[in-house]
Amino acid sequence: MSSRRGCAGRTRSSSSGGGNSAGQAAMFLARTATDVNVVIRHDDLSRDMSRYLAERIRAALRVHVWNNCEVCELRGDERLEEVVVRNVRTDERRSLRATALFVLIGSEPHTRWLEGPVELDERGFIMTGVGLGGAAMFQTSTDGVFAIGDVRSGSVKRVASAVGDGAVAVRLVYEHLVRAGRR
């Protein structure tokens, strides 16, 4: 209930993502927010979302769908005031007034560019740990390359955990640089 109260009244919300979770969040936020912007990277809302939910979103007066777009910038002085979206086809940028942003982009890792130098599991998550020959939990199969957060195979996919991973990884990177004589 507190998140709903936090988005009530003159709130303009944006959500990034085109799956069912993003759609459900948009419909929930539309109950109280003045505007809800849904940003998707392709042109078919029904591609990754149930048809029923996509139809409800299209019919919702307070929900605006930005097809073929991605969030590229956040603006504001003391708090979020605008979300800038970029059309992935035309490179056109547009500022959307927003006081909240919810990122619901799924859990598909975009790591194929690492394939080869860094070992990935069958789903594309980065393998880490002592079993790979690394000296530390977040060490990848390549010396000096560490992976933390959701992209790591076997991670719990939670923000708090990723923050903790990052805190540990900073120390591991420092230790690696000392061993390599670069610090």
Coordinates of N, CA and C in Angstrom, one line a residue:
M1 N 0.8 -1.2 0.0 CA 0.0 0.0 0.0 C 0.9 1.3 0.0
S2 N 2.0 1.2 0.7 CA 2.8 2.5 0.8 C 3.3 2.9 -0.6
S3 N 3.7 2.0 -1.5 CA 4.1 2.4 -2.8 C 3.0 3.0 -3.6
R4 N 1.8 2.6 -3.4 CA 0.6 3.2 -4.1 C 0.4 4.6 -3.6
R5 N 0.5 4.8 -2.3 CA 0.3 6.1 -1.7 C 1.4 7.0 -2.2
G6 N 2.6 6.5 -2.3 CA 3.7 7.3 -2.8 C 3.6 7.7 -4.2
C7 N 2.7 7.1 -5.0 CA 2.6 7.5 -6.4 C 1.2 8.1 -6.6
A8 N 0.6 8.6 -5.6 CA -0.8 9.2 -5.7 C -0.7 10.6 -6.1
G9 N -1.9 11.1 -6.7 CA -2.0 12.5 -6.9 C -1.4 13.0 -8.2
R10 N -0.4 13.9 -8.2 CA 0.1 14.5 -9.4 C 1.3 13.8 -9.9
T11 N 1.5 12.6 -9.5 CA 2.7 11.8 -9.9 C 2.6 11.3 -11.3
R12 N 3.7 11.5 -12.0 CA 3.8 11.0 -13.3 C 4.9 9.9 -13.3
S13 N 4.5 8.6 -13.6 CA 5.4 7.5 -13.5 C 5.8 7.0 -14.8
S14 N 7.0 6.4 -14.9 CA 7.5 5.7 -16.1 C 7.9 4.3 -15.7
S15 N 7.7 3.4 -16.6 CA 8.2 2.0 -16.3 C 8.9 1.6 -17.6
S16 N 10.0 0.9 -17.4 CA 10.8 0.4 -18.5 C 10.6 -1.1 -18.5
G17 N 10.2 -1.6 -19.6 CA 10.0 -3.0 -19.8 C 8.7 -3.4 -20.4
G18 N 8.6 -4.5 -21.1 CA 7.4 -4.8 -21.9 C 6.8 -6.2 -21.5
G19 N 7.2 -6.8 -20.4 CA 6.7 -8.0 -20.0 C 5.5 -7.9 -19.1
N20 N 4.9 -9.0 -18.6 CA 3.7 -8.9 -17.7 C 4.0 -8.2 -16.5
S21 N 5.1 -8.2 -15.9 CA 5.4 -7.5 -14.6 C 5.3 -6.0 -14.9
A22 N 5.9 -5.5 -16.0 CA 5.8 -4.1 -16.3 C 4.4 -3.7 -16.6
G23 N 3.6 -4.5 -17.3 CA 2.2 -4.2 -17.6 C 1.4 -4.2 -16.3
Q24 N 1.6 -5.1 -15.4 CA 0.8 -5.1 -14.2 C 1.2 -3.9 -13.3
A25 N 2.4 -3.5 -13.3 CA 2.9 -2.4 -12.6 C 2.2 -1.1 -13.2
A26 N 2.2 -1.0 -14.5 CA 1.6 0.2 -15.1 C 0.1 0.3 -14.8
M27 N -0.6 -0.8 -14.8 CA -2.0 -0.8 -14.5 C -2.3 -0.4 -13.0
F28 N -1.4 -0.9 -12.2 CA -1.5 -0.6 -10.7 C -1.3 0.9 -10.5
L29 N -0.2 1.4 -11.1 CA 0.2 2.8 -11.0 C -0.9 3.7 -11.6
A30 N -1.5 3.3 -12.7 CA -2.5 4.1 -13.3 C -3.8 4.4 -12.5
R31 N -4.0 3.6 -11.4 CA -5.1 3.8 -10.5 C -5.0 5.2 -9.8
T32 N -3.8 5.6 -9.6 CA -3.6 6.9 -8.8 C -2.7 7.9 -9.5
A33 N -1.8 7.5 -10.3 CA -0.9 8.5 -11.0 C -1.6 9.2 -12.1
T34 N -1.2 10.4 -12.3 CA -1.9 11.2 -13.4 C -1.5 10.7 -14.8
D35 N -0.3 10.2 -14.9 CA 0.2 9.6 -16.2 C 1.2 8.5 -15.9
V36 N 1.1 7.5 -16.7 CA 2.1 6.4 -16.6 C 2.6 6.1 -18.0
N37 N 3.9 6.2 -18.2 CA 4.6 6.0 -19.5 C 5.2 4.6 -19.4
V38 N 4.9 3.8 -20.4 CA 5.5 2.4 -20.5 C 6.5 2.5 -21.7
V39 N 7.7 2.2 -21.4 CA 8.8 2.3 -22.5 C 9.2 0.9 -22.9
I40 N 9.0 0.6 -24.2 CA 9.4 -0.8 -24.6 C 10.3 -0.6 -25.8
R41 N 11.2 -1.6 -26.0 CA 12.3 -1.5 -27.1 C 11.9 -2.0 -28.4
H42 N 10.6 -2.4 -28.5 CA 10.1 -3.0 -29.8 C 8.8 -2.3 -30.1
D43 N 8.1 -2.8 -31.2 CA 6.9 -2.1 -31.5 C 5.6 -2.9 -31.2
D44 N 5.7 -4.1 -30.5 CA 4.5 -4.9 -30.3 C 4.4 -5.2 -28.8
L45 N 3.5 -4.5 -28.2 CA 3.2 -4.6 -26.8 C 2.8 -6.0 -26.4
S46 N 2.2 -6.8 -27.3 CA 1.8 -8.1 -27.0 C 2.9 -9.2 -27.2
R47 N 4.0 -8.8 -27.7 CA 5.1 -9.7 -27.9 C 5.6 -10.4 -26.6
D48 N 5.8 -9.7 -25.6 CA 6.3 -10.2 -24.3 C 5.2 -10.1 -23.2
M49 N 4.0 -9.7 -23.5 CA 3.0 -9.5 -22.5 C 1.7 -10.3 -22.9
S50 N 1.0 -10.7 -22.0 CA -0.3 -11.4 -22.4 C -1.2 -10.5 -23.2
R51 N -1.9 -11.0 -24.1 CA -2.7 -10.2 -25.0 C -3.8 -9.4 -24.2
Y52 N -4.3 -10.1 -23.2 CA -5.4 -9.5 -22.3 C -4.8 -8.3 -21.6
L53 N -3.6 -8.4 -21.1 CA -3.0 -7.2 -20.4 C -2.6 -6.1 -21.3
A54 N -2.1 -6.5 -22.5 CA -1.7 -5.5 -23.5 C -3.0 -4.7 -23.9
E55 N -4.1 -5.4 -24.1 CA -5.3 -4.7 -24.5 C -5.8 -3.7 -23.4
R56 N -5.7 -4.2 -22.1 CA -6.1 -3.3 -21.0 C -5.2 -2.0 -21.0
I57 N -3.9 -2.2 -21.3 CA -3.0 -1.1 -21.3 C -3.3 -0.1 -22.4
R58 N -3.6 -0.6 -23.6 CA -4.0 0.2 -24.7 C -5.2 1.0 -24.4
A59 N -6.1 0.4 -23.7 CA -7.4 1.1 -23.4 C -7.3 2.0 -22.2
A60 N -6.3 1.9 -21.4 CA -6.2 2.8 -20.2 C -5.8 4.2 -20.6
L61 N -6.6 5.2 -20.2 CA -6.5 6.6 -20.5 C -5.2 7.2 -20.0
R62 N -4.8 6.7 -18.8 CA -3.6 7.3 -18.2 C -2.3 6.7 -18.6
V63 N -2.3 5.6 -19.3 CA -1.1 4.9 -19.7 C -0.8 5.2 -21.2
H64 N 0.5 5.6 -21.4 CA 1.0 5.9 -22.7 C 2.2 5.0 -23.0
V65 N 2.1 4.3 -24.1 CA 3.1 3.4 -24.5 C 4.1 4.0 -25.5
W66 N 5.4 3.9 -25.2 CA 6.4 4.5 -26.1 C 7.1 3.3 -26.7
N67 N 6.7 2.9 -28.0 CA 7.3 1.8 -28.7 C 8.6 2.2 -29.3
N68 N 9.4 1.1 -29.5 CA 10.8 1.3 -30.1 C 11.6 2.3 -29.3
C69 N 11.5 2.4 -28.0 CA 12.2 3.4 -27.2 C 13.0 2.7 -26.1
E70 N 14.0 3.4 -25.6 CA 14.6 2.9 -24.4 C 15.0 4.2 -23.5
V71 N 15.0 4.0 -22.2 CA 15.4 5.1 -21.3 C 16.9 5.3 -21.5
C72 N 17.3 6.6 -21.8 CA 18.7 6.9 -22.0 C 19.2 7.9 -21.0
E73 N 18.3 8.6 -20.3 CA 18.8 9.6 -19.4 C 17.7 9.9 -18.3
L74 N 18.2 10.3 -17.1 CA 17.3 10.7 -16.1 C 17.7 12.1 -15.7
R75 N 16.7 13.0 -15.5 CA 17.0 14.4 -15.2 C 16.3 14.9 -14.0
G76 N 16.9 15.8 -13.2 CA 16.2 16.4 -12.1 C 17.3 17.0 -11.2
D77 N 16.9 18.0 -10.4 CA 17.8 18.7 -9.5 C 17.9 17.9 -8.2
E78 N 16.8 18.0 -7.4 CA 16.8 17.4 -6.1 C 16.1 16.0 -6.2
R79 N 15.4 15.8 -7.2 CA 14.6 14.5 -7.4 C 14.4 14.3 -8.9
L80 N 13.9 13.2 -9.2 CA 13.6 12.9 -10.6 C 12.5 13.8 -11.1
E81 N 12.8 14.4 -12.3 CA 11.8 15.3 -12.9 C 11.4 14.9 -14.3
E82 N 12.4 14.3 -15.0 CA 12.2 13.9 -16.4 C 12.9 12.5 -16.7
V83 N 12.3 11.7 -17.5 CA 12.9 10.6 -18.1 C 13.1 10.8 -19.6
V84 N 14.3 10.7 -20.1 CA 14.5 10.9 -21.5 C 14.5 9.6 -22.2
V85 N 13.7 9.4 -23.2 CA 13.7 8.2 -24.0 C 14.2 8.4 -25.4
R86 N 14.9 7.4 -25.9 CA 15.4 7.5 -27.2 C 14.8 6.4 -28.1
N87 N 14.3 6.8 -29.3 CA 13.8 5.9 -30.2 C 14.9 5.1 -30.8
V88 N 14.9 3.8 -30.7 CA 16.0 2.9 -31.1 C 16.1 2.9 -32.7
R89 N 15.1 3.3 -33.4 CA 15.1 3.3 -34.8 C 15.6 4.6 -35.4
T90 N 15.1 5.7 -34.8 CA 15.4 7.0 -35.4 C 16.4 7.8 -34.6
D91 N 16.7 7.4 -33.4 CA 17.6 8.1 -32.5 C 17.0 9.4 -32.0
E92 N 15.7 9.6 -32.3 CA 15.0 10.8 -31.7 C 14.9 10.7 -30.2
R93 N 15.1 11.8 -29.5 CA 15.0 11.8 -28.0 C 13.8 12.6 -27.6
R94 N 13.2 12.2 -26.6 CA 12.0 12.9 -26.1 C 12.0 12.9 -24.5
S95 N 11.7 14.0 -23.9 CA 11.7 14.1 -22.5 C 10.3 13.9 -22.0
L96 N 10.1 13.0 -21.0 CA 8.8 12.7 -20.4 C 8.9 13.2 -19.0
R97 N 7.9 14.0 -18.6 CA 7.8 14.4 -17.2 C 7.6 13.1 -16.3
A98 N 8.4 13.0 -15.3 CA 8.2 11.8 -14.4 C 8.8 12.1 -13.0
T99 N 8.1 11.6 -12.0 CA 8.6 11.7 -10.6 C 9.0 10.4 -10.1
A100 N 8.8 9.3 -10.9 CA 9.2 8.0 -10.5 C 9.5 7.1 -11.7
L101 N 10.5 6.2 -11.6 CA 10.8 5.3 -12.6 C 10.9 3.9 -12.0
F102 N 10.2 3.0 -12.7 CA 10.3 1.6 -12.3 C 10.9 0.8 -13.4
V103 N 11.9 0.0 -13.2 CA 12.6 -0.7 -14.2 C 12.2 -2.2 -14.0
L104 N 11.5 -2.7 -15.0 CA 11.1 -4.1 -15.0 C 11.4 -4.7 -16.3
I105 N 12.7 -5.0 -16.5 CA 13.2 -5.5 -17.8 C 13.5 -6.9 -17.9
G106 N 13.2 -7.7 -16.9 CA 13.4 -9.1 -17.0 C 14.8 -9.5 -16.5
S107 N 15.0 -10.8 -16.7 CA 16.3 -11.3 -16.2 C 17.2 -11.9 -17.2
E108 N 16.9 -11.6 -18.5 CA 17.8 -12.1 -19.5 C 19.1 -11.3 -19.6
P109 N 20.2 -12.0 -19.4 CA 21.5 -11.3 -19.3 C 21.9 -10.9 -20.8
H110 N 22.5 -9.8 -20.9 CA 23.0 -9.3 -22.2 C 24.6 -9.5 -22.1
T111 N 25.1 -10.7 -22.2 CA 26.5 -11.0 -22.0 C 27.2 -11.7 -23.1
R112 N 26.5 -11.9 -24.2 CA 27.1 -12.7 -25.3 C 28.3 -12.1 -25.8
W113 N 28.5 -10.8 -25.7 CA 29.7 -10.1 -26.1 C 30.9 -10.5 -25.3
L114 N 30.7 -11.2 -24.2 CA 31.8 -11.7 -23.3 C 32.2 -13.1 -23.7
E115 N 31.3 -13.8 -24.4 CA 31.5 -15.2 -24.7 C 32.9 -15.4 -25.3
G116 N 33.6 -16.4 -24.8 CA 35.0 -16.7 -25.2 C 35.9 -16.4 -24.1
P117 N 36.2 -15.1 -23.9 CA 37.2 -14.7 -22.8 C 36.6 -15.0 -21.4
V118 N 35.3 -14.9 -21.3 CA 34.6 -15.1 -20.0 C 33.6 -16.3 -20.1
E119 N 33.7 -17.2 -19.2 CA 32.8 -18.4 -19.3 C 31.4 -18.0 -18.8
L120 N 30.4 -18.4 -19.6 CA 29.0 -18.2 -19.4 C 28.3 -19.5 -19.1
D121 N 27.3 -19.5 -18.4 CA 26.5 -20.7 -18.2 C 25.5 -20.9 -19.4
E122 N 24.7 -21.9 -19.5 CA 23.9 -22.2 -20.6 C 22.8 -21.1 -20.9
R123 N 22.5 -20.3 -19.9 CA 21.5 -19.2 -20.1 C 22.2 -17.9 -20.3
G124 N 23.5 -17.8 -20.3 CA 24.2 -16.6 -20.6 C 24.7 -15.8 -19.4
F125 N 24.5 -16.4 -18.2 CA 24.9 -15.7 -16.9 C 26.4 -16.0 -16.8
I126 N 27.2 -15.1 -16.2 CA 28.6 -15.2 -16.0 C 29.0 -16.2 -14.9
M127 N 29.8 -17.1 -15.2 CA 30.3 -18.1 -14.2 C 31.4 -17.4 -13.4
T128 N 31.3 -17.6 -12.0 CA 32.3 -17.0 -11.1 C 32.6 -18.1 -10.1
G129 N 33.7 -17.8 -9.4 CA 34.1 -18.6 -8.2 C 35.4 -19.3 -8.3
V130 N 35.8 -19.9 -7.2 CA 37.0 -20.6 -7.1 C 37.1 -21.8 -8.0
G131 N 36.0 -22.4 -8.3 CA 35.9 -23.6 -9.2 C 36.4 -23.3 -10.6
L132 N 36.4 -22.0 -11.0 CA 36.9 -21.6 -12.3 C 38.4 -21.3 -12.3
G133 N 39.0 -21.5 -11.2 CA 40.5 -21.2 -11.1 C 40.7 -19.9 -10.6
G134 N 39.7 -19.1 -10.3 CA 39.9 -17.8 -9.7 C 40.2 -17.9 -8.2
A135 N 40.7 -16.8 -7.7 CA 41.0 -16.8 -6.3 C 39.9 -16.4 -5.4
A136 N 38.8 -15.9 -6.0 CA 37.7 -15.3 -5.2 C 36.4 -15.6 -5.8
M137 N 35.4 -15.4 -4.9 CA 34.0 -15.7 -5.2 C 33.5 -15.1 -6.5
F138 N 33.9 -13.8 -6.8 CA 33.4 -13.1 -7.9 C 34.3 -13.1 -9.1
Q139 N 35.4 -13.8 -9.0 CA 36.4 -13.9 -10.1 C 35.8 -14.7 -11.2
T140 N 35.9 -14.3 -12.5 CA 35.5 -15.0 -13.6 C 36.6 -15.9 -14.1
S141 N 36.4 -16.5 -15.2 CA 37.4 -17.4 -15.8 C 38.6 -16.6 -16.4
T142 N 38.5 -15.3 -16.4 CA 39.6 -14.4 -16.9 C 40.2 -13.7 -15.7
D143 N 41.4 -13.8 -15.6 CA 42.1 -13.2 -14.4 C 41.9 -11.6 -14.5
G144 N 41.5 -11.1 -13.3 CA 41.2 -9.7 -13.2 C 39.9 -9.2 -13.6
V145 N 39.0 -10.1 -14.1 CA 37.7 -9.8 -14.5 C 36.7 -10.4 -13.4
F146 N 35.9 -9.5 -12.8 CA 35.0 -9.9 -11.7 C 33.6 -9.6 -12.2
A147 N 32.6 -10.4 -11.7 CA 31.2 -10.2 -12.1 C 30.4 -10.2 -10.8
I148 N 29.5 -9.3 -10.7 CA 28.7 -9.2 -9.5 C 27.2 -8.9 -9.9
G149 N 26.3 -9.1 -8.9 CA 24.9 -8.8 -9.2 C 24.2 -9.8 -10.0
D150 N 23.1 -9.4 -10.6 CA 22.2 -10.3 -11.3 C 22.9 -11.0 -12.5
V151 N 23.9 -10.5 -13.1 CA 24.5 -11.1 -14.2 C 25.3 -12.3 -13.9
R152 N 25.6 -12.5 -12.6 CA 26.4 -13.6 -12.1 C 25.5 -14.9 -12.0
S153 N 26.0 -16.0 -12.5 CA 25.3 -17.3 -12.4 C 25.2 -17.7 -11.0
G154 N 24.0 -18.0 -10.6 CA 23.7 -18.4 -9.2 C 23.4 -17.3 -8.2
S155 N 23.4 -16.1 -8.7 CA 23.1 -14.9 -7.8 C 21.6 -15.0 -7.4
V156 N 21.2 -14.3 -6.3 CA 19.9 -14.4 -5.8 C 19.0 -13.3 -6.5
K157 N 19.5 -12.5 -7.4 CA 18.7 -11.5 -8.2 C 17.9 -10.5 -7.3
R158 N 18.6 -9.9 -6.3 CA 18.1 -8.9 -5.5 C 19.0 -7.8 -5.4
V159 N 18.5 -6.6 -5.3 CA 19.3 -5.4 -5.3 C 20.2 -5.4 -4.0
A160 N 19.7 -5.7 -2.9 CA 20.6 -5.7 -1.7 C 21.7 -6.6 -1.8
S161 N 21.5 -7.8 -2.4 CA 22.6 -8.7 -2.6 C 23.6 -8.2 -3.6
A162 N 23.2 -7.5 -4.7 CA 24.1 -7.0 -5.6 C 24.9 -5.9 -5.0
V163 N 24.3 -5.1 -4.1 CA 25.1 -4.0 -3.5 C 26.2 -4.6 -2.6
G164 N 25.8 -5.7 -1.9 CA 26.8 -6.4 -1.1 C 27.9 -7.0 -2.0
D165 N 27.5 -7.6 -3.1 CA 28.5 -8.1 -4.0 C 29.5 -7.1 -4.4
G166 N 29.0 -5.9 -4.8 CA 29.8 -4.8 -5.2 C 30.8 -4.3 -4.2
A167 N 30.4 -4.3 -2.9 CA 31.2 -3.9 -1.8 C 32.4 -4.9 -1.7
V168 N 32.1 -6.2 -1.8 CA 33.2 -7.2 -1.7 C 34.1 -7.1 -2.9
A169 N 33.5 -6.9 -4.1 CA 34.3 -6.9 -5.3 C 35.3 -5.8 -5.4
V170 N 34.9 -4.6 -4.8 CA 35.9 -3.5 -4.7 C 37.1 -3.9 -4.1
R171 N 37.0 -4.6 -3.0 CA 38.2 -5.1 -2.2 C 38.9 -6.2 -3.1
L172 N 38.2 -7.0 -3.8 CA 38.9 -8.1 -4.6 C 39.6 -7.4 -5.7
V173 N 39.1 -6.4 -6.3 CA 39.8 -5.7 -7.4 C 41.1 -5.1 -6.9
Y174 N 41.0 -4.4 -5.8 CA 42.1 -3.8 -5.1 C 43.2 -4.9 -4.9
E175 N 42.8 -6.0 -4.3 CA 43.8 -7.1 -4.0 C 44.4 -7.6 -5.3
H176 N 43.6 -7.7 -6.3 CA 44.2 -8.2 -7.6 C 45.2 -7.2 -8.2
L177 N 44.9 -5.9 -8.1 CA 45.8 -4.9 -8.6 C 47.1 -4.9 -7.8
V178 N 47.0 -5.1 -6.4 CA 48.2 -5.2 -5.6 C 49.1 -6.4 -6.0
R179 N 48.5 -7.6 -6.2 CA 49.2 -8.8 -6.6 C 49.8 -8.6 -8.0
A180 N 49.2 -7.8 -8.9 CA 49.7 -7.6 -10.2 C 50.7 -6.5 -10.3
G181 N 51.0 -5.9 -9.1 CA 52.0 -4.8 -9.0 C 51.5 -3.5 -9.7
R182 N 50.2 -3.3 -9.8 CA 49.6 -2.1 -10.4 C 49.0 -1.2 -9.4
R183 N 49.3 -1.4 -8.2 CA 48.8 -0.6 -7.1 C 49.8 -0.5 -6.0

